[in-house]
Short mmCIF file of C-alpha atoms in Angstrom, two decimals:
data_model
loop_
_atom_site.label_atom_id
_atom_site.label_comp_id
_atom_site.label_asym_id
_atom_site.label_seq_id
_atom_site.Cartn_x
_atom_site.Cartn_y
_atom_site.Cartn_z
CA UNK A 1 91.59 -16.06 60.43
CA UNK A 2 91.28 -12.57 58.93
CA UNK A 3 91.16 -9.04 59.68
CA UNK A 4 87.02 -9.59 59.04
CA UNK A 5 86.49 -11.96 61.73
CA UNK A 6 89.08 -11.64 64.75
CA UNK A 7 89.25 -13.80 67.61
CA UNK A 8 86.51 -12.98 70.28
CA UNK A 9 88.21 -12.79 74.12
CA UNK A 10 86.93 -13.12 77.14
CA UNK A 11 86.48 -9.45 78.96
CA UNK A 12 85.06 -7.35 80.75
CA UNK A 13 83.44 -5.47 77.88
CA UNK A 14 82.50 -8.86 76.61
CA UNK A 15 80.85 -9.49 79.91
CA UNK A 16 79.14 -6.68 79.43
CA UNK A 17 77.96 -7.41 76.06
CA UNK A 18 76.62 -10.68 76.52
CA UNK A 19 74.60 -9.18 79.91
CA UNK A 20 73.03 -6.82 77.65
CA UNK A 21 71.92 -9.45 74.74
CA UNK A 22 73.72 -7.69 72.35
CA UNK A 23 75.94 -9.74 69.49
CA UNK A 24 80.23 -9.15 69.58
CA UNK A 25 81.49 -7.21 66.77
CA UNK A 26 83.68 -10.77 66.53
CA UNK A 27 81.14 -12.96 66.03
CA UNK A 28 80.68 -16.57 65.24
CA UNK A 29 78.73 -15.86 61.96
CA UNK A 30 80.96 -14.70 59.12
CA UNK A 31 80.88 -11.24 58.06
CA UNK A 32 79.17 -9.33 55.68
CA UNK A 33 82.72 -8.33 53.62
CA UNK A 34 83.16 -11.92 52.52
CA UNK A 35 80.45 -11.71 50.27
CA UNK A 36 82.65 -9.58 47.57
CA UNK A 37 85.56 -11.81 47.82
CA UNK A 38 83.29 -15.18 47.11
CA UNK A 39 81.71 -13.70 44.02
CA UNK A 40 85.49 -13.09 42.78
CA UNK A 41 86.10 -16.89 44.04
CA UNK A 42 82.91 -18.00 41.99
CA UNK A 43 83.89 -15.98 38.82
CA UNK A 44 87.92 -17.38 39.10
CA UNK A 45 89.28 -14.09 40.10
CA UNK A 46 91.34 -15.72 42.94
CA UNK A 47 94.33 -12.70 43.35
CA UNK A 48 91.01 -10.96 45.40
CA UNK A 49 92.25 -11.93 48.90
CA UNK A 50 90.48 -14.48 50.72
CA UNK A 51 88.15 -15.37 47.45
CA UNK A 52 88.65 -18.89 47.77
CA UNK A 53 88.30 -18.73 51.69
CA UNK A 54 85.29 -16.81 51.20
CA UNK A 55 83.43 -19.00 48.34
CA UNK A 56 83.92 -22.23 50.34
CA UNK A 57 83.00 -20.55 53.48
CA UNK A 58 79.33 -18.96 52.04
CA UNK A 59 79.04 -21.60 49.68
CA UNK A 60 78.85 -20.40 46.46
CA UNK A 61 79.32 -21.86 43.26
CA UNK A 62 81.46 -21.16 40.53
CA UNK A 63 79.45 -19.63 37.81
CA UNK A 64 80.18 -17.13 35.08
CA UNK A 65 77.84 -14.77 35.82
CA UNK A 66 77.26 -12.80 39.76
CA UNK A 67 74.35 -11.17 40.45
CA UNK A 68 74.55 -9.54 44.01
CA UNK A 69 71.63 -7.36 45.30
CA UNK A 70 71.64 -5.52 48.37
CA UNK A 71 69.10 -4.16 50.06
CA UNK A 72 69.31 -1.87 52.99
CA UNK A 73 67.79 -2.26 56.25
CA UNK A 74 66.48 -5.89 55.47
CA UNK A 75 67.38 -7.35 58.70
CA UNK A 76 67.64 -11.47 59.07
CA UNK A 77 65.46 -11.83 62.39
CA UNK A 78 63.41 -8.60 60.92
CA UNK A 79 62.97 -10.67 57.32
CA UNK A 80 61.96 -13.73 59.51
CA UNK A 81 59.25 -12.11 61.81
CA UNK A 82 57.39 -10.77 58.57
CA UNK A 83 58.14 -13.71 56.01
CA UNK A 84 54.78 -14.18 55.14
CA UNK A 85 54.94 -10.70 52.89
CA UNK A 86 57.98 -12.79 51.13
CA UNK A 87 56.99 -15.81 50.09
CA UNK A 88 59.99 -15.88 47.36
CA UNK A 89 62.89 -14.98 50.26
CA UNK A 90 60.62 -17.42 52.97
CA UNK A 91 61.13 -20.39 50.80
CA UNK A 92 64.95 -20.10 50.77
CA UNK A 93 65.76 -18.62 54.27
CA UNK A 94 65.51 -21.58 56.25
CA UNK A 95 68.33 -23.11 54.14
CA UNK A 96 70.61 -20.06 54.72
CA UNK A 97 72.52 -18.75 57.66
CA UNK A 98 73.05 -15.34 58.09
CA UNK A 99 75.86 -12.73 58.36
CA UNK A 100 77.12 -10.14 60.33
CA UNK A 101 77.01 -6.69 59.70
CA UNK A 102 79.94 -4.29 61.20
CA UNK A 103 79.62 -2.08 64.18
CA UNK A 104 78.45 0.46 63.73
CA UNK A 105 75.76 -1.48 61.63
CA UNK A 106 74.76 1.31 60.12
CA UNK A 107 74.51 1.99 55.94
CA UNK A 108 78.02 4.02 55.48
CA UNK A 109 79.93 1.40 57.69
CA UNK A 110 78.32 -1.51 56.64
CA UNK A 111 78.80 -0.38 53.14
CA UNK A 112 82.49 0.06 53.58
CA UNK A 113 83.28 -2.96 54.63
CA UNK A 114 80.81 -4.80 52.13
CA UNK A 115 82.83 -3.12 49.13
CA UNK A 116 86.51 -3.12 50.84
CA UNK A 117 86.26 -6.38 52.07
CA UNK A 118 88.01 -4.73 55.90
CA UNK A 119 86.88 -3.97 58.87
CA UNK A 120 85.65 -0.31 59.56
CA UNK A 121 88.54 0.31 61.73
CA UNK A 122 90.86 0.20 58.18
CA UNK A 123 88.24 2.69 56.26
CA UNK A 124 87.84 4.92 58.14
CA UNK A 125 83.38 4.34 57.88
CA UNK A 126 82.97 4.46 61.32
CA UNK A 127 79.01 5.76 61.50
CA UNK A 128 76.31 7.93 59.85
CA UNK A 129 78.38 10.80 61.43
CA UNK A 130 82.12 11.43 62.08
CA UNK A 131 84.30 14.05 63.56
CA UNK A 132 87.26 14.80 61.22
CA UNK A 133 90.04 14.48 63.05
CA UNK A 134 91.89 17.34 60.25
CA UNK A 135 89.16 20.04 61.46
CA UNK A 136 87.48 18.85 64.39
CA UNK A 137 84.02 19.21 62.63
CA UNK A 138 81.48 16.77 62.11
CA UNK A 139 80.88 14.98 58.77
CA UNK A 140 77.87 12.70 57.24
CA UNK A 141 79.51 9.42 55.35
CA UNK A 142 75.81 9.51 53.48
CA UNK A 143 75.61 12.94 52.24
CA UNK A 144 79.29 13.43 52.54
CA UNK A 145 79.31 16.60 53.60
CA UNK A 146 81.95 18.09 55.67
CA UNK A 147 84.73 15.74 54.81
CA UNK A 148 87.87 15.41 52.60
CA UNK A 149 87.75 13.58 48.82
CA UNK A 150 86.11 10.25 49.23
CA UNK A 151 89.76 8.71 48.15
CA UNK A 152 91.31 10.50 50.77
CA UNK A 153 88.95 9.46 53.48
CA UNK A 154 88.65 5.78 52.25
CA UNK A 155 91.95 4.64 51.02
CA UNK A 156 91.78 1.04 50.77
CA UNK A 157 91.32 -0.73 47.20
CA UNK A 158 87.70 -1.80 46.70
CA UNK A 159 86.58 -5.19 45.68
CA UNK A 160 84.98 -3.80 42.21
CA UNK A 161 88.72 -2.44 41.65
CA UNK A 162 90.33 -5.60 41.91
CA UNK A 163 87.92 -6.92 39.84
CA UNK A 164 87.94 -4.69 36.70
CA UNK A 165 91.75 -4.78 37.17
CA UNK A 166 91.12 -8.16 36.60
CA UNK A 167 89.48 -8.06 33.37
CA UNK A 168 85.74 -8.47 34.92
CA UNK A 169 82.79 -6.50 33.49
CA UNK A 170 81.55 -5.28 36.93
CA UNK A 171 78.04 -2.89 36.49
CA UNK A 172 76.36 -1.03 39.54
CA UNK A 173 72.82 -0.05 39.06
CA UNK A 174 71.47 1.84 41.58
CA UNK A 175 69.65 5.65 41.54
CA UNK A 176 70.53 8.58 39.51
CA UNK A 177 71.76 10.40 43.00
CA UNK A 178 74.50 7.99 43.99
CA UNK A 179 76.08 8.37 40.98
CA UNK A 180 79.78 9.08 41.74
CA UNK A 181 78.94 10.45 45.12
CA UNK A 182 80.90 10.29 48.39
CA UNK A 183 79.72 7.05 49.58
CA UNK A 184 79.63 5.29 46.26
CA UNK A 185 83.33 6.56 45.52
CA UNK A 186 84.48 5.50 49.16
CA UNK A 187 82.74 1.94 49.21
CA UNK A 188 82.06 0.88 46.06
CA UNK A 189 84.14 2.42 43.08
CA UNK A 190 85.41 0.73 40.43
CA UNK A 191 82.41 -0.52 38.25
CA UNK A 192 80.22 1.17 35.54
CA UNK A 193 77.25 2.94 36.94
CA UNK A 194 73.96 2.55 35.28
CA UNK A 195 70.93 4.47 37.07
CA UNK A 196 67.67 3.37 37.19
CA UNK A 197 64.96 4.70 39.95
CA UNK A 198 61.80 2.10 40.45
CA UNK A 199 62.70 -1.51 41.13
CA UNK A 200 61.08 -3.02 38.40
CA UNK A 201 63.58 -0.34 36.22
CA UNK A 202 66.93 -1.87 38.40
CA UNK A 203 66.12 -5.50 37.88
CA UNK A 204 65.46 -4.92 33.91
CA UNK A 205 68.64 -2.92 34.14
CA UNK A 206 70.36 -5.87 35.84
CA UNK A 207 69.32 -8.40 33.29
CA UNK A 208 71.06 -6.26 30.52
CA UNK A 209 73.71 -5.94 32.45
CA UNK A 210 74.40 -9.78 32.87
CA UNK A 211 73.87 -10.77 29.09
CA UNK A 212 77.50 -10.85 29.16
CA UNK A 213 79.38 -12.59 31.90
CA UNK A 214 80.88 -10.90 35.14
CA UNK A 215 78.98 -8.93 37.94
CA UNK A 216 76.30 -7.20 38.34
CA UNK A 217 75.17 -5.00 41.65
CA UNK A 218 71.72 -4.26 42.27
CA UNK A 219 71.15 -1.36 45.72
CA UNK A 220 67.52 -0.94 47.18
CA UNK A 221 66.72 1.56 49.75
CA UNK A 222 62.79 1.32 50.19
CA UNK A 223 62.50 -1.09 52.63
CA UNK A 224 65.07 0.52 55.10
CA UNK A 225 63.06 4.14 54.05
CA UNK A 226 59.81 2.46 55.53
CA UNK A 227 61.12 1.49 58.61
CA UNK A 228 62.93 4.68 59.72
CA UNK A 229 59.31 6.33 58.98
CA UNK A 230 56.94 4.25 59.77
CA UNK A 231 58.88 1.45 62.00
CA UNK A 232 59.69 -2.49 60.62
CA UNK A 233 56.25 -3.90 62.30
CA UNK A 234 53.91 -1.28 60.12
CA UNK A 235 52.14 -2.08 57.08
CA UNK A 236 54.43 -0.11 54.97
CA UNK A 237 57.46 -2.06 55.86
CA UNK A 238 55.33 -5.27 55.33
CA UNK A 239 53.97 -3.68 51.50
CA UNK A 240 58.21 -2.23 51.42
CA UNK A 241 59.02 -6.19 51.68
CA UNK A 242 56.21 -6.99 49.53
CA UNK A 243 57.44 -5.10 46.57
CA UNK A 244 61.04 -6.56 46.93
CA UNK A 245 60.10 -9.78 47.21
CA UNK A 246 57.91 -9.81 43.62
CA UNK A 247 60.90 -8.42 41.92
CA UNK A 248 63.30 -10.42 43.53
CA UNK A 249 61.01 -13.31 42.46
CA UNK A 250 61.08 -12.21 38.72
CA UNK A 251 65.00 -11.22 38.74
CA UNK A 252 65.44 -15.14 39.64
CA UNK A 253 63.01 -16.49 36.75
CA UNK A 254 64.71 -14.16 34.36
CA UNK A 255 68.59 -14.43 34.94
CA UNK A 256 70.46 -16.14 32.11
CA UNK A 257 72.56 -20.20 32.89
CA UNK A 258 75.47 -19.88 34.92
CA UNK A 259 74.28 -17.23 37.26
CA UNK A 260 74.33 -16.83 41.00
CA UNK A 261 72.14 -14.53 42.53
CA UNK A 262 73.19 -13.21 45.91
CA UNK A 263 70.63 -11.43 48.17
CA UNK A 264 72.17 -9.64 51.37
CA UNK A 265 71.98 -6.41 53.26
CA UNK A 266 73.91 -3.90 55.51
CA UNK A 267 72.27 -4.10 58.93
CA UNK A 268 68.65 -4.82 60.54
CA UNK A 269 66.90 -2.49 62.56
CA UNK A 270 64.64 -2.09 65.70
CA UNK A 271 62.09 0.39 66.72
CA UNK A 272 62.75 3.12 69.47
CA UNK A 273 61.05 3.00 72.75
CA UNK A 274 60.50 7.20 73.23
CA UNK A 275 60.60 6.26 77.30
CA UNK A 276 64.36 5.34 76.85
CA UNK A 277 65.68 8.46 75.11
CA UNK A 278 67.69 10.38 76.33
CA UNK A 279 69.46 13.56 74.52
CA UNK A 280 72.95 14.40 75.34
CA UNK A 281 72.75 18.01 74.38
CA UNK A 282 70.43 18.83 77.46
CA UNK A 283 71.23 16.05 80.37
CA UNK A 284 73.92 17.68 83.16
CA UNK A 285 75.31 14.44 83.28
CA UNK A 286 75.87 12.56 79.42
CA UNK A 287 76.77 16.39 78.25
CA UNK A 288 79.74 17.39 80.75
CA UNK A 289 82.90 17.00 79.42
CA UNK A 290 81.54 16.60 75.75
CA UNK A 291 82.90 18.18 73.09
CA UNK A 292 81.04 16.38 70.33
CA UNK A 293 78.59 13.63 69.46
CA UNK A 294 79.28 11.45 66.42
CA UNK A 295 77.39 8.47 64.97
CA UNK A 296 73.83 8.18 65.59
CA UNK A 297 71.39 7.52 68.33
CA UNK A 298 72.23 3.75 68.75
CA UNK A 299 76.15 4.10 68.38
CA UNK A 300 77.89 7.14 69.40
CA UNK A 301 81.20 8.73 69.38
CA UNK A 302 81.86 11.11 71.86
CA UNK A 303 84.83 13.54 71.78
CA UNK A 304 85.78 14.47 74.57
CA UNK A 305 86.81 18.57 75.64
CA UNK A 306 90.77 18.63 76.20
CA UNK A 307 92.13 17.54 79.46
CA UNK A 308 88.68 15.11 80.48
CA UNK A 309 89.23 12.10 81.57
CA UNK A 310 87.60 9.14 79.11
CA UNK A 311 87.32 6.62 81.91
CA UNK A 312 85.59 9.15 84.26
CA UNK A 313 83.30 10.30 81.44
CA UNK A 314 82.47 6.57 80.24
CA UNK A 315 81.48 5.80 84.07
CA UNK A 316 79.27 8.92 84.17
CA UNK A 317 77.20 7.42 81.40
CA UNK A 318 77.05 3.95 82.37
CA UNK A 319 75.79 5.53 85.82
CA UNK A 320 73.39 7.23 83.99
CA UNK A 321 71.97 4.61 80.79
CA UNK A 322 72.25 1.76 83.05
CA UNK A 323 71.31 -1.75 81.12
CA UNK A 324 70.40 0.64 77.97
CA UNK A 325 73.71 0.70 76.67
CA UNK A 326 77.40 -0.83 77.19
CA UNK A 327 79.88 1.82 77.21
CA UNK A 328 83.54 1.57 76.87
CA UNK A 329 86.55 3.95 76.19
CA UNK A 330 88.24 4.08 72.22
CA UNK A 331 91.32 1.66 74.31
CA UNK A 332 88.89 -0.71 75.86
CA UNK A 333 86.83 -0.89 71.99
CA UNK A 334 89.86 -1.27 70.05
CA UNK A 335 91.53 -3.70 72.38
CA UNK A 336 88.29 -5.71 72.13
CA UNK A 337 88.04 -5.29 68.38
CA UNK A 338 85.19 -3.74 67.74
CA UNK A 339 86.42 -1.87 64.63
CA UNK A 340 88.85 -4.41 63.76
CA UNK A 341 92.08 -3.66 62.45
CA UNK A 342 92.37 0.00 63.00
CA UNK A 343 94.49 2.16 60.80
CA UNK A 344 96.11 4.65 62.36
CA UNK A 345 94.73 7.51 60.32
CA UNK A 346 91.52 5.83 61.84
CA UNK A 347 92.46 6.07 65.32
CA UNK A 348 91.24 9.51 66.12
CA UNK A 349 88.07 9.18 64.12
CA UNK A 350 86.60 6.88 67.20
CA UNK A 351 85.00 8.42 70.09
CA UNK A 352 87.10 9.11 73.25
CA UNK A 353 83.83 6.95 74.91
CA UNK A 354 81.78 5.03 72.42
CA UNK A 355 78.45 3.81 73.56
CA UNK A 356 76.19 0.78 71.83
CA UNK A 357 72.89 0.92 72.93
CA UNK A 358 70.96 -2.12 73.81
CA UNK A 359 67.25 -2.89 74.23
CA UNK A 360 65.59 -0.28 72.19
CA UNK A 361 66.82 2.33 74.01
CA UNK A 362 68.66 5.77 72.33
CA UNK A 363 70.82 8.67 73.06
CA UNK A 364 69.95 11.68 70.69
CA UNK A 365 71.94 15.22 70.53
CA UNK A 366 69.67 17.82 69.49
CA UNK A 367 72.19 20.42 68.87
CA UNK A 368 73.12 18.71 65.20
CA UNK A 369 70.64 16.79 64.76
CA UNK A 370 67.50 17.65 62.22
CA UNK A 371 63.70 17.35 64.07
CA UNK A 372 62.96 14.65 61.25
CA UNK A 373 65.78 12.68 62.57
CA UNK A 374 64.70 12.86 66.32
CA UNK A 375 61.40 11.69 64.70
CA UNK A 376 62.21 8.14 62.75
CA UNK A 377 60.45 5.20 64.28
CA UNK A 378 63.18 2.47 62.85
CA UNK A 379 66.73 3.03 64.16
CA UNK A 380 69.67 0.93 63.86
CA UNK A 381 73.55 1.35 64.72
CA UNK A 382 74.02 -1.23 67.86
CA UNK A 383 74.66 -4.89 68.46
CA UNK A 384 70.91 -6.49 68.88
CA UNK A 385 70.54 -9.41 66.95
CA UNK A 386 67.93 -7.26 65.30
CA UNK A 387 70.43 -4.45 64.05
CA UNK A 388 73.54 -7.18 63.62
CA UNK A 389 72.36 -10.05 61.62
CA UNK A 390 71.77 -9.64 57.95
CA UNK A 391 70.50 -12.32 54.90
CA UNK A 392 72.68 -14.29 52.51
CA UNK A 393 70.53 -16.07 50.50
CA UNK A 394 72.17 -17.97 47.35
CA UNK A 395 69.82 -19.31 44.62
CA UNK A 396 72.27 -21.21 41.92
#
């Protein structure tokens, strides 16, 4: 047992979970940071903790060459209601089992604790947004904006680290843009960076990366792009998936012996339902006692003014959202491991009251967030099956 997949306990919160359909952060499907470790088990870098555990466990072989391409919002359920736009992923699906993503399963946490191998509650990746506990202000993990040095935010040792330390050629290839940023330097430093923008670029980038053994890392964004415009049941997700797929197809024909090719993603996603919003800058009731709103619309943070009372503010909102979200306080969370292990330079950056948000249901705050983001038809952040469960698909 390890600090990715904790014991699940029976409680009251769990109770409240399971009432609500939604998936515990402790799950029975392993998580989506042991899929760095088992690429350092299947290369023989075995001093990356729990690489052996993690090889055996999502059964890869050993090989002398990784290929591992993520590719954001490309949920397992969402992948398996619109297979037929995949015929390369379809055929190998049914032989895998999926993972879980973190909660929030959201890009910045997800990310965190895909390239640190811990749970969000030792990164400090706790959402799209977080309140700094150092100025009280709110930062974005994507942008990074309004928060300290990625290295001083995100302390732990990545997986790519331990790797080159190790002697591996690791390679990232991913767009121009994420280039040493914030989120790249929190989650996934350590390798070098080639950029490429189109698809079809990545993948030839990839191949030239693995002519020499060790690890290559391939990021795609479209798909999850599609669905936060135009929702995961449009056409454009379906031609999103399309695209993918082809390449994905044609990575696989082209890699060189003794490869591994590893296909996963950070979370799923689910489209709103616009008669179960409701914005916390405006309602009497979510906004007394408030301070500020972190995360995002399914997953939120809320600091609290000083002096309120969590417990009375937590009841308030499960008076008000009802079976649209489970609500707890940062104790009950924490003591029910939804972050994990939490750091406690991590403590204060969860909510007084965080909230998951079930159904399709949201909670938007208008006073920081952009029109365009009150806008996006694909959301993702809580514990549905649709938001939690993510791909591993191995082709040896």
């Amino acid at each position: 047992m390890t600090d990715l997949e904790a014991p699940a306990t029976p409680s009251r919160l769990q109770d409240a979970l399971d009432a609500a359909d939604l998936v515990a952060p402790a799950s029975l499907f392993p998580c989506l940071g042991r899929v760095l470790p088992a690429v350092a088990g299947a290369i023989g870098v075995l001093d990356v903790p729990d690489a052996d555990l993690s090889q055996k466990t999502l059964g890869l072989p050993d090989a002398s060459r990784v290929c591992v391409v993520l590719v954001d919002g490309l949920g397992y359920a969402n992948l398996a209601e619109r297979a037929g736009h995949a015929p390369f992923l379809r055929r190998r699906l049914a032989d895998s089992s999926p993972l879980t993503s973190t909660f929030p399963s959201t890009t910045a946490t997800a990310m965190g604790t895909f390239g640190v191998a811990l749970p969000p509650g030792r990164t400090g990746m706790l959402g799209y947004t977080v309140r700094d506990p150092a100025t009280g202000e709110l930062g974005n993990l994507v942008s990074w904006t309004g928060l300290p040095p990625a290295r001083e935010w995100q302390r732990e040792t990545t997986v790519f680290e331990r790797l080159v330390a190790a002697g591996t050629s690791v390679t990232s290839i991913g767009p121009v843009r994420f280039s040493g940023s914030g989120l790249t330097e929190a989650a996934l430093r350590g390798p070098t960076y080639k950029a490429a923008e189109s698809l079809a670029a990545r993948v030839d980038a990839t191949l030239d990366a693995l002519r020499r053994p060790g690890v290559a890392y391939l990021y795609w964004g479209d798909v999850d792009k599609a669905g936060h415009r135009h929702g995961w049941g449009s056409w454009q997700w379906g031609d999103a998936l399309a695209e993918l797929d082809a390449e994905l197809g044609r990575l696989a024909r082209s890699l060189p012996r003794d490869t591994v090719l590893v296909i996963t993603a950070d979370h799923g996603m689910v489209d709103v339902d616009r008669t179960l919003r409701w914005d916390a800058a405006t309602h009497p009731v979510l906004g007394d006692g408030v301070a500020l709103v972190a995360g995002e619309p399914r997953a939120l943070h809320l600091h609290l003014e000083p002096g309120v009372d969590a417990s009375m503010v937590a009841d308030r909102w499960r008076d008000v959202l009802g079976d649209s979200a489970v609500v707890a306080t940062r104790t009950e969370a924490a003591d029910d491991d939804w972050f994990g292990d939490i750091s406690a330079h991590v403590l204060p950056v969860i909510g007084d009251v965080v909230v998951a948000m079930a159904g399709r249901a949201t909670v938007v705050d208008s006073r920081t967030q952009t029109p365009g983001s009150l806008d996006i038809i694909g959301v993702h952040g809580s514990l549905t099956r649709l938001e939690m469960l993510v791909p591993c698909v191995v082709v040896a």
